[in-house]
Coordinates of C-alpha atoms and ligand atoms in Angstrom, one line a residue:
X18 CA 20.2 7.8 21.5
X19 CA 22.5 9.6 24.3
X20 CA 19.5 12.5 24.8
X21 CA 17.1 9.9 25.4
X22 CA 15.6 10.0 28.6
X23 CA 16.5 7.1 30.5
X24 CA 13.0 5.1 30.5
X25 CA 13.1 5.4 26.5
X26 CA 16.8 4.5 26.1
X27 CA 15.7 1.3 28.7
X28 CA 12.8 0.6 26.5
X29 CA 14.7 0.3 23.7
X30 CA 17.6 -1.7 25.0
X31 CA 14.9 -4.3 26.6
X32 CA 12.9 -4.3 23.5
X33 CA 15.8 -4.6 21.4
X34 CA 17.0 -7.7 22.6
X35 CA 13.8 -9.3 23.1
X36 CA 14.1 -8.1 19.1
X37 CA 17.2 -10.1 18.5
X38 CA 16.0 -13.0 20.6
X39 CA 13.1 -13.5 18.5
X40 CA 15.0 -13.3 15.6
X41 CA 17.0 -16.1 16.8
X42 CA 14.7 -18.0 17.1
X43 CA 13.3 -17.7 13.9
X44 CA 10.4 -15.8 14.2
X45 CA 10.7 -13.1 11.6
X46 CA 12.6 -10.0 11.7
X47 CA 12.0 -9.4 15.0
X48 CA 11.2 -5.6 15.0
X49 CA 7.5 -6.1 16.5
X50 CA 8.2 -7.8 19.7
X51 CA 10.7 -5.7 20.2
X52 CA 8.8 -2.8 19.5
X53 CA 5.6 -4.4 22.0
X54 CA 7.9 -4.7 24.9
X55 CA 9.7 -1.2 24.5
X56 CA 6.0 0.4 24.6
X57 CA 5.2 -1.9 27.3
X58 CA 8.1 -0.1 29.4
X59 CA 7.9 3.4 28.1
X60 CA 4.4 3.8 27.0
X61 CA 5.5 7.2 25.5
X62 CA 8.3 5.7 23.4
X63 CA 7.6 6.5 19.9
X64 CA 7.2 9.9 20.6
X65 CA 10.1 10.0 22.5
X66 CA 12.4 8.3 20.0
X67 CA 10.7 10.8 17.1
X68 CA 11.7 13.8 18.9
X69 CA 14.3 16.3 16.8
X70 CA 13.6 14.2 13.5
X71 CA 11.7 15.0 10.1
X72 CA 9.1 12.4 10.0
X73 CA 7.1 11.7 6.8
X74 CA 4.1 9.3 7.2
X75 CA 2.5 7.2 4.6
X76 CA -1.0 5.7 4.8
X77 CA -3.4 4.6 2.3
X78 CA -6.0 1.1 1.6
X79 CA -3.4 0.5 -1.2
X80 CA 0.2 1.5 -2.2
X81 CA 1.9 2.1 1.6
X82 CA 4.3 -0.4 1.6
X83 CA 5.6 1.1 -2.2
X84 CA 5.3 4.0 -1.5
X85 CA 7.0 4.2 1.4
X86 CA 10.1 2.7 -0.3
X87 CA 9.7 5.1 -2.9
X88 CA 9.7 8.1 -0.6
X89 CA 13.2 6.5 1.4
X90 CA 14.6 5.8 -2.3
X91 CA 14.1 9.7 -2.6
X92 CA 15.5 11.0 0.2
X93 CA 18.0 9.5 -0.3
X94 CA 19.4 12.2 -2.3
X95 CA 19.7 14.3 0.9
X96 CA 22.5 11.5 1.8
X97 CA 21.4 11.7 5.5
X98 CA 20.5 8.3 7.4
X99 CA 16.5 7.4 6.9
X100 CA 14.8 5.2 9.0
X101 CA 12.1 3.0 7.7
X102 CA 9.5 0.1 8.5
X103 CA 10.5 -1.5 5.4
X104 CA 8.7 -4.9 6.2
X105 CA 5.3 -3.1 6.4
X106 CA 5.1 -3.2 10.2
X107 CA 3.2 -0.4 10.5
X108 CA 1.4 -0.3 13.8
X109 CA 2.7 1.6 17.0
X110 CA 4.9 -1.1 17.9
X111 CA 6.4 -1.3 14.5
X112 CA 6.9 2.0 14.5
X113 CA 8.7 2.2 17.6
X114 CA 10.9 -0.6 16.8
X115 CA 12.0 1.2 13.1
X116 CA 12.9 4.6 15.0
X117 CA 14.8 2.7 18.2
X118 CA 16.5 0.4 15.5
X119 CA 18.0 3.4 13.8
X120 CA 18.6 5.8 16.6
X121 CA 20.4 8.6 14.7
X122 CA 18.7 9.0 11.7
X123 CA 17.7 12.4 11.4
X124 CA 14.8 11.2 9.3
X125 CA 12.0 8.8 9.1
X126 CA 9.8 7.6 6.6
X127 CA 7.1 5.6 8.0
X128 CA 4.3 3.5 7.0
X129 CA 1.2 3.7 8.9
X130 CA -1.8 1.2 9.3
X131 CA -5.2 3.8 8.8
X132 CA -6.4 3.4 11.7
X133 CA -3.4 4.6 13.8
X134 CA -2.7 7.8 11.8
X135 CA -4.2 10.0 14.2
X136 CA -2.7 8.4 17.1
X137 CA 0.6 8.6 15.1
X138 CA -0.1 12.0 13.6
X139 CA -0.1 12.9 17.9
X140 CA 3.1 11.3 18.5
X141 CA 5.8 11.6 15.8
X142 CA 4.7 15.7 14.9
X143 CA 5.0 14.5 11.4
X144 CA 6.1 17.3 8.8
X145 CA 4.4 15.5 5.8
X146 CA 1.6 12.6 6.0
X147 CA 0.9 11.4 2.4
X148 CA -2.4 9.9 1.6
X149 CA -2.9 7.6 -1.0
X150 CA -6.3 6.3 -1.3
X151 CA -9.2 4.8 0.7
X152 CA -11.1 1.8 0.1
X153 CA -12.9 -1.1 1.4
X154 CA -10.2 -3.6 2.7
X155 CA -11.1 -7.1 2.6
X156 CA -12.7 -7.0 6.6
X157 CA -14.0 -3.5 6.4
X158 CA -17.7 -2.5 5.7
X159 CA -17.9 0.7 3.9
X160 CA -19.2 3.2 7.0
X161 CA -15.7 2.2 8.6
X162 CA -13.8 3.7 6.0
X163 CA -16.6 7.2 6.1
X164 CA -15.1 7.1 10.2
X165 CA -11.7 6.5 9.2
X166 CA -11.6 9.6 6.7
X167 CA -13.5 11.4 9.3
X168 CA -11.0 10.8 12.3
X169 CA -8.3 11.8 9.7
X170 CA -10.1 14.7 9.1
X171 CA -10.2 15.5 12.5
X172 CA -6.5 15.0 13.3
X173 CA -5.3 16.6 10.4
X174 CA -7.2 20.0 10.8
X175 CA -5.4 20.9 13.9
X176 CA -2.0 19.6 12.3
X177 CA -0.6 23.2 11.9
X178 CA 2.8 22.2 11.5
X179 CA 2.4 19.7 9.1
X180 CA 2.2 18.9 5.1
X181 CA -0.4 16.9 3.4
X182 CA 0.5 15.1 0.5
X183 CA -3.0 14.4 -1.0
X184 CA -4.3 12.3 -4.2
X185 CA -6.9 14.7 -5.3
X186 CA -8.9 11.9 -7.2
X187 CA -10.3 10.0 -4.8
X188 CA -12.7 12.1 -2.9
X189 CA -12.6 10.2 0.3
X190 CA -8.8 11.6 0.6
X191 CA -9.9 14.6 -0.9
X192 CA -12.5 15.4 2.2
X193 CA -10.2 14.1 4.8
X194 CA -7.0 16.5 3.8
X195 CA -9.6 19.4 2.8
X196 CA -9.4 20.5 6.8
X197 CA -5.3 20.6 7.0
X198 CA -3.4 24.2 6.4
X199 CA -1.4 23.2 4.2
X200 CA -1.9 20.6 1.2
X201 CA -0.1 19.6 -1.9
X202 CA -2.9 17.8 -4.2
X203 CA -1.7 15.2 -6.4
X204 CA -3.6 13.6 -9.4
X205 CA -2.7 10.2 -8.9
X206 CA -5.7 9.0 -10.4
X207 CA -8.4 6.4 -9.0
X208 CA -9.6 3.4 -11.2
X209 CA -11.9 1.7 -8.1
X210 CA -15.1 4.1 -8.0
X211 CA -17.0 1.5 -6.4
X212 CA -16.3 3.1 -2.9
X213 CA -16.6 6.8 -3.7
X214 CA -20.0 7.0 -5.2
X215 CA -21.6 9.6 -2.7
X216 CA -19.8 13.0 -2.1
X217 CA -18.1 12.8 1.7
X218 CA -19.6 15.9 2.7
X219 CA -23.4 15.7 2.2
X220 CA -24.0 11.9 0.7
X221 CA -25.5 12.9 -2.8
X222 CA -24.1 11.3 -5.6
X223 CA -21.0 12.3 -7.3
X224 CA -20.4 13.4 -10.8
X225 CA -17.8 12.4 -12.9
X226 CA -16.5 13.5 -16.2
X227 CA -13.0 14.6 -17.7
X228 CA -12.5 17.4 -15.4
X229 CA -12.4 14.5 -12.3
X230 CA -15.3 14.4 -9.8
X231 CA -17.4 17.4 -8.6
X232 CA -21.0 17.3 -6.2
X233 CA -23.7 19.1 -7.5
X234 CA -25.6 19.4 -4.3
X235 CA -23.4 20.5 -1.6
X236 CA -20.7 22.0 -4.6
X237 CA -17.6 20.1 -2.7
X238 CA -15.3 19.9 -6.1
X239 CA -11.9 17.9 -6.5
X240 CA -9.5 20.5 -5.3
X241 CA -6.7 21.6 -8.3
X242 CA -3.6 19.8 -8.4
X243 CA 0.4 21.1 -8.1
X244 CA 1.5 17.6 -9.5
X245 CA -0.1 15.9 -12.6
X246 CA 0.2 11.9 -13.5
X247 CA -0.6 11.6 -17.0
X248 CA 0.0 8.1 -18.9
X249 CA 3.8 7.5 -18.1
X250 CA 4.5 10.6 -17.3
X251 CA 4.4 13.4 -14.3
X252 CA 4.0 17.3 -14.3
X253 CA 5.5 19.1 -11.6
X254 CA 4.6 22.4 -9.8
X255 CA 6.3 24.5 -12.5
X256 CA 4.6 23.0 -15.3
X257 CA 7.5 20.6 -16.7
X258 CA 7.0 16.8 -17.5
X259 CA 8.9 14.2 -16.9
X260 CA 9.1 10.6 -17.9
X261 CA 8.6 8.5 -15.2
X262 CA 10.2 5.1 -16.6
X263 CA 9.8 3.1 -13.1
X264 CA 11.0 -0.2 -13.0
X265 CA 8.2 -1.3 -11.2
X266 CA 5.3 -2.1 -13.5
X267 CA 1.4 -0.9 -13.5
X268 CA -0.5 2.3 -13.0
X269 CA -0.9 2.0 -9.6
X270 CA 3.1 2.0 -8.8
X271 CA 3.3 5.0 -11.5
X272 CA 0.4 7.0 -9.0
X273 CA 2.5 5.6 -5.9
X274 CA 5.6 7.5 -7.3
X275 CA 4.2 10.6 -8.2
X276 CA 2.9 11.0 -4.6
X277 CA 6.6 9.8 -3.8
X278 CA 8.2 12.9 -5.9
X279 CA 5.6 15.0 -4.5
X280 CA 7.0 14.4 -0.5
X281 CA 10.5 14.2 -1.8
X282 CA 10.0 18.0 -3.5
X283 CA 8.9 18.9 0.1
X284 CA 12.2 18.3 1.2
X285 CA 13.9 20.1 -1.7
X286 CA 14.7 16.9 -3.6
X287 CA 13.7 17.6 -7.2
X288 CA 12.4 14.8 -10.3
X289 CA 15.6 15.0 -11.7
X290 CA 17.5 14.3 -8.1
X291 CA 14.4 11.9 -7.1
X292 CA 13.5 9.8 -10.6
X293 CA 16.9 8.2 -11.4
X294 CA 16.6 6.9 -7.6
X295 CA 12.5 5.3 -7.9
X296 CA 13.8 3.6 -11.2
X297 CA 16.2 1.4 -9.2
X298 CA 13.6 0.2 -7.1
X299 CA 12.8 -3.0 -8.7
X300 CA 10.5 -5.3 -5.8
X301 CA 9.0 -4.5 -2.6
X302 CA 9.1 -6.9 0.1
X303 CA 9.1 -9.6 -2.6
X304 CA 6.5 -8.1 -4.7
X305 CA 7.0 -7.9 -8.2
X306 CA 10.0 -10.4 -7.8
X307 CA 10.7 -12.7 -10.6
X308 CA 11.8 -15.8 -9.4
X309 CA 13.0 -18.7 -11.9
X310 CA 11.3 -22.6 -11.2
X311 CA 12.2 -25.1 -13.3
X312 CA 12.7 -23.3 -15.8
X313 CA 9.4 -21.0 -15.3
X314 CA 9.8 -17.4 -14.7
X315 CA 7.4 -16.9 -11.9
X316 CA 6.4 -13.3 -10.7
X317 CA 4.7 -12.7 -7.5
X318 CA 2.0 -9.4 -7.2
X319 CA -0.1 -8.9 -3.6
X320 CA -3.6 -8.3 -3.9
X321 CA -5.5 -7.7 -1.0
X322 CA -8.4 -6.3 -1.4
X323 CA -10.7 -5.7 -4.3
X324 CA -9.0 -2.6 -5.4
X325 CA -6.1 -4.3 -5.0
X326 CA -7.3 -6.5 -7.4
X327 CA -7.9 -4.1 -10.2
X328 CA -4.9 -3.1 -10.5
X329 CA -3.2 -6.5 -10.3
X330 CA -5.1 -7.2 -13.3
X331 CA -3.2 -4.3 -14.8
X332 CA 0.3 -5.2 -14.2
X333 CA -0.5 -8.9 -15.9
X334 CA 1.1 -9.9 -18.9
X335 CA -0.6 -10.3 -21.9
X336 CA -2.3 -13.4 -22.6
X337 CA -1.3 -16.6 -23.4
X338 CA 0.9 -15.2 -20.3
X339 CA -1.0 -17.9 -17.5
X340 CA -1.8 -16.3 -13.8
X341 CA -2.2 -18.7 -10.6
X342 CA -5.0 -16.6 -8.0
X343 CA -4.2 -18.1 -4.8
X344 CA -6.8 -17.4 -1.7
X345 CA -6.1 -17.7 1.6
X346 CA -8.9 -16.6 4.8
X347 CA -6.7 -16.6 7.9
X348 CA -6.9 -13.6 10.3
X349 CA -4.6 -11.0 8.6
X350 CA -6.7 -12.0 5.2
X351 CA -10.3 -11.4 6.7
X352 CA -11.8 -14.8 7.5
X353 CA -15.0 -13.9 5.2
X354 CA -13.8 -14.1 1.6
X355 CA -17.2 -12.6 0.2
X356 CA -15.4 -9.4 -0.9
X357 CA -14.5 -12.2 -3.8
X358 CA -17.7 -10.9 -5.4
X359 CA -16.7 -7.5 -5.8
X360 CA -13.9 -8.3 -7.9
X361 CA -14.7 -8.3 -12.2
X362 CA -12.6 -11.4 -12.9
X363 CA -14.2 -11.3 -16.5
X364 CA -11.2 -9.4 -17.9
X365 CA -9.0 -12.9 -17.2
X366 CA -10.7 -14.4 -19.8
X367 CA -9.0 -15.9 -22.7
X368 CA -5.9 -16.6 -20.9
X369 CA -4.9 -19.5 -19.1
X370 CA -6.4 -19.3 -15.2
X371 CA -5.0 -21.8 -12.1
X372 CA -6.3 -21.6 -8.9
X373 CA -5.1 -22.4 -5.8
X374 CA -4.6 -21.3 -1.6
X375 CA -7.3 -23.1 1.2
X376 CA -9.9 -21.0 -0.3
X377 CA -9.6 -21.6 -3.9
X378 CA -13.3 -23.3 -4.2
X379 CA -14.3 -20.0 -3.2
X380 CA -12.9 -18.8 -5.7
X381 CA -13.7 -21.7 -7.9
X382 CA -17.3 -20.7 -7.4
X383 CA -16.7 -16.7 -7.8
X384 CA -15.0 -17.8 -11.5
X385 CA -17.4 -20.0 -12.6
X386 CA -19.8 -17.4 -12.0
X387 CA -18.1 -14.9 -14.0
X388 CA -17.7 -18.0 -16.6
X389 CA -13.8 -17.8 -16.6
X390 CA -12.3 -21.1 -17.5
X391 CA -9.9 -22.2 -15.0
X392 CA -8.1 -25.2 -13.6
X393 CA -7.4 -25.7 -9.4
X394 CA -4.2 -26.9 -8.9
X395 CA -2.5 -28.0 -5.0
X396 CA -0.5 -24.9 -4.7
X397 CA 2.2 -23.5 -6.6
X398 CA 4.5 -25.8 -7.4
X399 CA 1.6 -27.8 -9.3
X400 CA 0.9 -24.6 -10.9
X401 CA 4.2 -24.2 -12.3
X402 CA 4.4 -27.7 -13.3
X403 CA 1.1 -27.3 -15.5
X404 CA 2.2 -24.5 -17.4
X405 CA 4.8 -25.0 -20.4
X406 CA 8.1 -23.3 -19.9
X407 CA 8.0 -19.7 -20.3
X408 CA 6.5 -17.5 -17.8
X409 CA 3.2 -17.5 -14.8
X410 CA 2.1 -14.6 -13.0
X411 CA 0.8 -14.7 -9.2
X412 CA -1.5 -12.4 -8.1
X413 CA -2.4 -13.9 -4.1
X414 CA -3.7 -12.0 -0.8
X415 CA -1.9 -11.7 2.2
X416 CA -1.1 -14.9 4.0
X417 CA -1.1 -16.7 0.6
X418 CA 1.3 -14.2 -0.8
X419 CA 3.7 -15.1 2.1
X420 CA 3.6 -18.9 1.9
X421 CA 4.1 -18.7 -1.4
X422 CA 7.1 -16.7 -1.1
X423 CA 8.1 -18.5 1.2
X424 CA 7.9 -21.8 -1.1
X425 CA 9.7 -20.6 -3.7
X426 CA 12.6 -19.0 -1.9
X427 CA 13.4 -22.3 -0.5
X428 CA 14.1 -23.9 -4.0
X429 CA 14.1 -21.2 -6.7
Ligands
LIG27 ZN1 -21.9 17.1 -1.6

């Protein structure tokens, strides 16, 4: 904090108690307001507060928010002080606000909202950006997430200093970390195709078999990987496996961690150093979080977008096991819920289905279509009153997630 020019080290003081005023007064954790006025003062002031640390960024459609708890978790190995945006805030301001909040961390592990990775890419002089994925999210068309790759592209190719963490499966990622020097490909896997049908580089249509994905036109071919997900398990860079035993359930967390050991092996933390540490991560910002209700074991899982949704379905326990889908179509959700349709709910039949959240007749309408039998219920105490003891998983999207954390947390 003391090298800090004085502008910076007076946008963070200013911004840090507008911070703790805001938190006062009960609106959240605070970090983004204080973040907004610090940038409003020092314009420069994420750069200037990443200056002299090792910065890892994280960005993705799916998985940031894990992922970047994952990597921290890691790291922690190294036993140095790691800042984080740990409660997903993961535009500039958030940023800022994570850095000025721990000024002498000598690294950062940062989440990053798509759209501002080149802009954060500039700033921070990141020495490894991970990249997770790319799809639709629930407001985005499907050209927006061609630019987005494209501006990564871009900003990456002239990143000379820096290391890509890539998943090698999904082409999208695949094109926009083929430009960067140096790249560590990851087969993390990809179970939503429905946004990677064309090949990035000319438009013709990608082939698929067991060997991953490959264009026959143009020849652009998923690049070989250095770290291997396969089942429950990981290969490293030398060829040994690993179990990986996570405490945080579904294929999607298990891809989230292998890309987590891959930027932790860039640092010299090894799997053996880096696994025992992902396996005590148990919830993420309340995800995954088993909360008891009258006598119910409740578990909360986030999906926001249709791949999201996939691998929700996943992490579901078996039937008779009863889900609640709660919908919500405020701002941060996408106010058009007509990405409902490219969810296959089919694979919820034959287990009990509650509905609920201020869009839940559109969903009403998107089941009945896919002829799931299901019952709407008020919200989630209702739900949990409907079901007979035992347990009820929630998959919701964003806003919907929160008030319903925020409902049970009150009495659970
Ligand atoms: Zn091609």
């Amino acid at each position: 904090m003391g090298k800090l020019p004085l502008r910076a080290r007076l946008a963070t003081t200013i911004g840090g108690a507008a911070g703790k005023m805001s938190r006062l007064a009960g609106r959240g954790d605070g970090s983004v307001i204080g973040g907004v006025i610090g940038l409003r003062v020092e314009p420069d002031l994420l750069a200037l507060l990443a200056v002299g640390r090792r910065v890892v960024l994280v960005t993705g459609t799916n998985g940031k928010t894990t992922t970047t708890r994952l990597i921290t978790a890691a790291l922690g190995a190294l036993g140095q002080q790691v800042a984080t945006n740990a409660f997903g805030a993961n535009m500039e301001a958030g940023l800022a606000a994570a850095l000025g909040q721990a000024p002498d961390a000598p690294m950062a592990v940062l989440e990053v909202d798509e759209k501002y990775l080149p802009t954060v890419l500039g700033a921070t002089r990141a020495r490894v950006v991970a990249l997770l994925n790319l799809s639709r999210d629930q407001m985005d068309r499907a050209a927006e997430i061609w630019l987005v790759a494209r501006r990564w592209r871009e900003a990456l190719a002239s990143a000379t200093d820096c290391r890509v963490v890539a998943n090698t499966d999904d082409p999208l990622i695949a094109w926009a970390a083929g430009a960067a020097p140096h790249v560590t490909w990851v087969a993390a896997g990809q179970r939503w195709h429905e946004d990677s049908w064309c090949c990035p580089q000319c438009g013709s249509h990608l082939t698929r078999d067991e060997l991953g994905w490959h264009c026959g036109e143009c020849g652009f071919t998923r690049p070989p990987p250095s770290w291997v997900l396969d089942g429950s398990s990981v290969t490293d860079p030398t060829g040994r496996a690993h179990d990986l035993s996570l405490s945080l359930p579904g294929r999607a967390n298990r891809a989230n961690a292998v890309v987590a050991l891959a930027v932790a092996g860039e640092f010299g933390v090894g799997p053996e150093q880096a696994l025992p540490r992902l396996r005590k991560v148990t919830s993420v910002a309340g995800r995954y979080t088993q909360v008891e209700r009258r006598g119910r074991q409740v578990r909360l899982l986030l999906a926001k977008n249709p791949a999201g949704w996939l691998e929700a379905f996943d992490v579901l326990d078996d039937p008779p096991v009863p889900v609640l889908l709660s919908v919500n179509a405020r701002e941060p959700d996408g106010r058009d819920t007509s990405w409902l349709w490219d969810v296959d709910y089919r694979v919820l039949r034959g287990r009990p289905v509650l509905v609920t959240g201020e869009r839940r007749l559109d969903l009403a309408v998107r089941l009945e279509a896919d002829r799931v039998p299901f019952k709407l219920a008020e919200d989630v105490d209702d739900a949990v009153n409907r079901v007979d003891g035992g347990r009820l998983d929630v998959i919701a999207n964003y806003t919907a997630f929160q008030q319903i954390r925020v409902s049970l947390g009150r009495a659970a």
